[in-house]
mmCIF file of C-alpha atoms in Angstrom:
data_model
loop_
_atom_site.group_PDB
_atom_site.id
_atom_site.type_symbol
_atom_site.label_atom_id
_atom_site.label_comp_id
_atom_site.label_asym_id
_atom_site.label_seq_id
_atom_site.Cartn_x
_atom_site.Cartn_y
_atom_site.Cartn_z
ATOM 1 C CA UNK A 1 -33.543 38.823 6.661
ATOM 2 C CA UNK A 2 -33.135 36.475 3.553
ATOM 3 C CA UNK A 3 -36.659 36.850 2.427
ATOM 4 C CA UNK A 4 -36.032 40.405 1.291
ATOM 5 C CA UNK A 5 -32.944 39.700 -1.011
ATOM 6 C CA UNK A 6 -33.680 40.292 -4.168
ATOM 7 C CA UNK A 7 -33.183 36.906 -5.656
ATOM 8 C CA UNK A 8 -36.055 35.620 -3.567
ATOM 9 C CA UNK A 9 -38.603 38.401 -4.406
ATOM 10 C CA UNK A 10 -39.721 37.380 -8.099
ATOM 11 C CA UNK A 11 -40.178 33.263 -6.409
ATOM 12 C CA UNK A 12 -41.962 34.870 -2.976
ATOM 13 C CA UNK A 13 -44.698 36.470 -5.340
ATOM 14 C CA UNK A 14 -44.851 33.654 -7.996
ATOM 15 C CA UNK A 15 -45.825 31.500 -5.297
ATOM 16 C CA UNK A 16 -48.528 34.481 -3.891
ATOM 17 C CA UNK A 17 -50.276 34.570 -7.367
ATOM 18 C CA UNK A 18 -50.231 30.577 -7.179
ATOM 19 C CA UNK A 19 -51.738 30.204 -4.185
ATOM 20 C CA UNK A 20 -54.505 32.976 -5.057
ATOM 21 C CA UNK A 21 -55.068 30.724 -8.453
ATOM 22 C CA UNK A 22 -55.266 27.618 -6.173
ATOM 23 C CA UNK A 23 -57.222 28.733 -3.078
ATOM 24 C CA UNK A 24 -59.873 29.747 -5.772
ATOM 25 C CA UNK A 25 -60.783 26.423 -6.215
ATOM 26 C CA UNK A 26 -59.766 24.883 -3.475
ATOM 27 C CA UNK A 27 -60.198 27.041 -0.293
ATOM 28 C CA UNK A 28 -57.705 26.549 2.401
ATOM 29 C CA UNK A 29 -54.978 25.130 0.185
ATOM 30 C CA UNK A 30 -51.481 25.230 1.705
ATOM 31 C CA UNK A 31 -48.609 26.376 -0.360
ATOM 32 C CA UNK A 32 -45.200 26.608 1.456
ATOM 33 C CA UNK A 33 -42.615 29.320 0.408
ATOM 34 C CA UNK A 34 -39.163 28.733 -1.552
ATOM 35 C CA UNK A 35 -36.348 28.074 0.510
ATOM 36 C CA UNK A 36 -34.827 32.035 1.164
ATOM 37 C CA UNK A 37 -31.675 30.331 1.996
ATOM 38 C CA UNK A 38 -31.679 28.952 -1.608
ATOM 39 C CA UNK A 39 -30.427 30.512 -4.911
ATOM 40 C CA UNK A 40 -33.630 31.975 -5.821
ATOM 41 C CA UNK A 41 -34.128 33.582 -9.493
ATOM 42 C CA UNK A 42 -30.308 32.524 -9.701
ATOM 43 C CA UNK A 43 -30.748 29.048 -9.932
ATOM 44 C CA UNK A 44 -28.899 27.189 -12.449
ATOM 45 C CA UNK A 45 -29.953 23.674 -10.506
ATOM 46 C CA UNK A 46 -33.430 22.772 -9.815
ATOM 47 C CA UNK A 47 -34.411 19.425 -7.799
ATOM 48 C CA UNK A 48 -37.943 18.749 -8.409
ATOM 49 C CA UNK A 49 -39.582 16.963 -5.736
ATOM 50 C CA UNK A 50 -42.996 15.053 -5.489
ATOM 51 C CA UNK A 51 -45.057 17.248 -3.284
ATOM 52 C CA UNK A 52 -44.298 19.437 0.139
ATOM 53 C CA UNK A 53 -44.712 17.073 3.305
ATOM 54 C CA UNK A 54 -45.990 18.105 6.769
ATOM 55 C CA UNK A 55 -43.147 19.573 7.642
ATOM 56 C CA UNK A 56 -43.110 22.164 5.163
ATOM 57 C CA UNK A 57 -46.564 22.608 5.049
ATOM 58 C CA UNK A 58 -47.969 21.209 8.113
ATOM 59 C CA UNK A 59 -49.272 22.829 11.178
ATOM 60 C CA UNK A 60 -45.610 22.302 12.845
ATOM 61 C CA UNK A 61 -43.814 22.614 9.458
ATOM 62 C CA UNK A 62 -41.274 26.007 8.576
ATOM 63 C CA UNK A 63 -43.606 27.160 5.822
ATOM 64 C CA UNK A 64 -40.655 26.112 3.259
ATOM 65 C CA UNK A 65 -39.683 23.519 0.589
ATOM 66 C CA UNK A 66 -36.540 23.373 2.228
ATOM 67 C CA UNK A 67 -33.518 20.940 2.614
ATOM 68 C CA UNK A 68 -33.404 21.825 6.272
ATOM 69 C CA UNK A 69 -36.919 20.705 7.252
ATOM 70 C CA UNK A 70 -36.838 18.177 9.815
ATOM 71 C CA UNK A 71 -38.067 14.710 7.758
ATOM 72 C CA UNK A 72 -36.255 11.980 5.933
ATOM 73 C CA UNK A 73 -36.924 13.329 2.533
ATOM 74 C CA UNK A 74 -35.093 16.922 3.398
ATOM 75 C CA UNK A 75 -32.278 14.802 5.411
ATOM 76 C CA UNK A 76 -31.430 12.911 2.593
ATOM 77 C CA UNK A 77 -31.548 15.710 -0.064
ATOM 78 C CA UNK A 78 -29.140 17.460 2.199
ATOM 79 C CA UNK A 79 -27.147 14.508 2.757
ATOM 80 C CA UNK A 80 -26.575 13.814 -1.119
ATOM 81 C CA UNK A 81 -25.914 17.197 -1.969
ATOM 82 C CA UNK A 82 -23.338 17.876 0.607
ATOM 83 C CA UNK A 83 -21.802 14.429 -0.449
ATOM 84 C CA UNK A 84 -21.093 15.880 -4.108
ATOM 85 C CA UNK A 85 -21.054 19.689 -3.428
ATOM 86 C CA UNK A 86 -24.480 20.623 -4.930
ATOM 87 C CA UNK A 87 -24.958 24.016 -2.515
ATOM 88 C CA UNK A 88 -24.563 26.634 -4.784
ATOM 89 C CA UNK A 89 -26.971 27.931 -7.582
ATOM 90 C CA UNK A 90 -29.716 25.505 -6.369
ATOM 91 C CA UNK A 91 -33.296 25.340 -5.904
ATOM 92 C CA UNK A 92 -35.764 22.846 -4.538
ATOM 93 C CA UNK A 93 -39.450 22.897 -5.814
ATOM 94 C CA UNK A 94 -42.261 20.240 -6.066
ATOM 95 C CA UNK A 95 -43.887 19.252 -9.289
ATOM 96 C CA UNK A 96 -47.470 19.399 -6.999
ATOM 97 C CA UNK A 97 -46.602 22.649 -4.892
ATOM 98 C CA UNK A 98 -49.337 22.336 -2.672
ATOM 99 C CA UNK A 99 -49.731 19.971 0.161
ATOM 100 C CA UNK A 100 -51.728 16.807 -0.484
ATOM 101 C CA UNK A 101 -53.519 14.070 1.736
ATOM 102 C CA UNK A 102 -51.840 11.277 -0.008
ATOM 103 C CA UNK A 103 -49.878 10.644 -3.404
ATOM 104 C CA UNK A 104 -50.810 12.967 -5.856
ATOM 105 C CA UNK A 105 -53.220 11.542 -8.752
ATOM 106 C CA UNK A 106 -52.256 12.255 -12.471
ATOM 107 C CA UNK A 107 -54.492 15.325 -12.469
ATOM 108 C CA UNK A 108 -53.012 16.824 -9.421
ATOM 109 C CA UNK A 109 -49.855 16.171 -11.123
ATOM 110 C CA UNK A 110 -50.637 17.599 -14.488
ATOM 111 C CA UNK A 111 -51.865 20.746 -12.622
ATOM 112 C CA UNK A 112 -48.889 21.288 -10.436
ATOM 113 C CA UNK A 113 -46.702 20.842 -13.958
ATOM 114 C CA UNK A 114 -48.775 23.561 -15.270
ATOM 115 C CA UNK A 115 -47.190 25.599 -12.325
ATOM 116 C CA UNK A 116 -43.865 24.490 -12.860
ATOM 117 C CA UNK A 117 -44.087 25.436 -16.272
ATOM 118 C CA UNK A 118 -44.994 29.295 -15.345
ATOM 119 C CA UNK A 119 -42.085 29.040 -12.867
ATOM 120 C CA UNK A 120 -39.362 28.336 -15.552
ATOM 121 C CA UNK A 121 -39.409 31.867 -17.295
ATOM 122 C CA UNK A 122 -38.022 33.105 -13.963
ATOM 123 C CA UNK A 123 -34.899 31.175 -13.653
ATOM 124 C CA UNK A 124 -32.940 32.238 -16.554
ATOM 125 C CA UNK A 125 -29.906 30.722 -15.552
ATOM 126 C CA UNK A 126 -31.232 27.285 -15.224
ATOM 127 C CA UNK A 127 -28.858 24.407 -16.728
ATOM 128 C CA UNK A 128 -30.099 21.686 -15.247
ATOM 129 C CA UNK A 129 -33.737 20.072 -13.762
ATOM 130 C CA UNK A 130 -33.214 16.626 -11.466
ATOM 131 C CA UNK A 131 -36.627 15.105 -11.043
ATOM 132 C CA UNK A 132 -36.298 13.255 -8.048
ATOM 133 C CA UNK A 133 -39.148 10.642 -7.989
ATOM 134 C CA UNK A 134 -41.621 9.170 -10.209
ATOM 135 C CA UNK A 135 -44.766 11.907 -10.471
ATOM 136 C CA UNK A 136 -41.617 14.499 -11.022
ATOM 137 C CA UNK A 137 -40.654 12.304 -13.888
ATOM 138 C CA UNK A 138 -43.577 11.899 -15.808
ATOM 139 C CA UNK A 139 -45.147 15.100 -14.729
ATOM 140 C CA UNK A 140 -42.062 16.496 -16.728
ATOM 141 C CA UNK A 141 -42.453 14.134 -19.562
ATOM 142 C CA UNK A 142 -46.105 14.612 -20.222
ATOM 143 C CA UNK A 143 -46.903 18.392 -19.314
ATOM 144 C CA UNK A 144 -43.552 20.197 -19.477
ATOM 145 C CA UNK A 145 -41.211 18.778 -21.886
ATOM 146 C CA UNK A 146 -43.233 19.108 -24.467
ATOM 147 C CA UNK A 147 -43.374 22.612 -24.341
ATOM 148 C CA UNK A 148 -39.959 23.296 -24.165
ATOM 149 C CA UNK A 149 -37.658 24.519 -26.476
ATOM 150 C CA UNK A 150 -33.466 24.666 -25.896
ATOM 151 C CA UNK A 151 -34.829 23.994 -22.144
ATOM 152 C CA UNK A 152 -32.244 22.856 -19.225
ATOM 153 C CA UNK A 153 -30.504 19.168 -19.443
ATOM 154 C CA UNK A 154 -32.993 16.832 -17.271
ATOM 155 C CA UNK A 155 -32.029 14.371 -15.202
ATOM 156 C CA UNK A 156 -34.319 11.650 -13.714
ATOM 157 C CA UNK A 157 -34.031 9.734 -10.929
ATOM 158 C CA UNK A 158 -35.168 8.307 -7.687
ATOM 159 C CA UNK A 159 -37.249 10.012 -4.625
ATOM 160 C CA UNK A 160 -34.955 11.325 -1.799
ATOM 161 C CA UNK A 161 -37.752 9.712 0.336
ATOM 162 C CA UNK A 162 -36.916 6.900 3.176
ATOM 163 C CA UNK A 163 -38.189 4.297 1.213
ATOM 164 C CA UNK A 164 -36.230 4.789 -2.007
ATOM 165 C CA UNK A 165 -32.940 5.983 0.068
ATOM 166 C CA UNK A 166 -33.165 2.861 2.098
ATOM 167 C CA UNK A 167 -32.404 0.858 -1.169
ATOM 168 C CA UNK A 168 -28.575 1.555 -1.747
ATOM 169 C CA UNK A 169 -29.004 1.223 -5.367
ATOM 170 C CA UNK A 170 -31.182 3.807 -5.736
ATOM 171 C CA UNK A 171 -29.407 6.088 -3.313
ATOM 172 C CA UNK A 172 -26.366 5.897 -5.380
ATOM 173 C CA UNK A 173 -28.285 6.636 -8.246
ATOM 174 C CA UNK A 174 -29.684 9.777 -7.147
ATOM 175 C CA UNK A 175 -26.387 10.738 -5.991
ATOM 176 C CA UNK A 176 -24.790 10.173 -9.320
ATOM 177 C CA UNK A 177 -27.925 12.492 -10.478
ATOM 178 C CA UNK A 178 -26.630 15.313 -8.321
ATOM 179 C CA UNK A 179 -22.748 14.920 -9.211
ATOM 180 C CA UNK A 180 -23.885 15.285 -12.711
ATOM 181 C CA UNK A 181 -26.007 18.106 -11.847
ATOM 182 C CA UNK A 182 -23.113 19.607 -9.755
ATOM 183 C CA UNK A 183 -20.868 19.233 -12.952
ATOM 184 C CA UNK A 184 -23.772 20.814 -15.212
ATOM 185 C CA UNK A 185 -23.957 23.883 -12.948
ATOM 186 C CA UNK A 186 -20.142 24.969 -13.275
#
């Protein structure tokens, strides 16, 4: 099974440690796993979304942060990646990696960004990060960027969520961000 691939194991361990940290302060926290069909620790591109939706973390969800989930955000992400050929060596994660009841507040974004900082050393080949949305962009700029030296190229863009993708200009801008990431991945 894909979950047993060596490139996935460090991320599964990371997620388990994150879940343990989170549930100490927030019993019942839900943190979906990385999609084992993605690049794992071999990722060169990281797409950072806002937070897990119900189709990744809810009772009917897959249990994974995945472009294969049955929701509009996953569908838009998959479609745009497919249009530009951004498949190989790519990983999707969230600035707030646990399920929320609504939009994240500044403290949740800060806490999530601290977890994302812990993830980055597990991705030694990372060349580009696409922050897809307002929360990922602000979380990166305030809580990750100041601590990086010689980090990956960062591209800020729109969320692949239904509201933003219903606006052709925002969809086109996210597609261009994915195109740029495709070129940087090589």
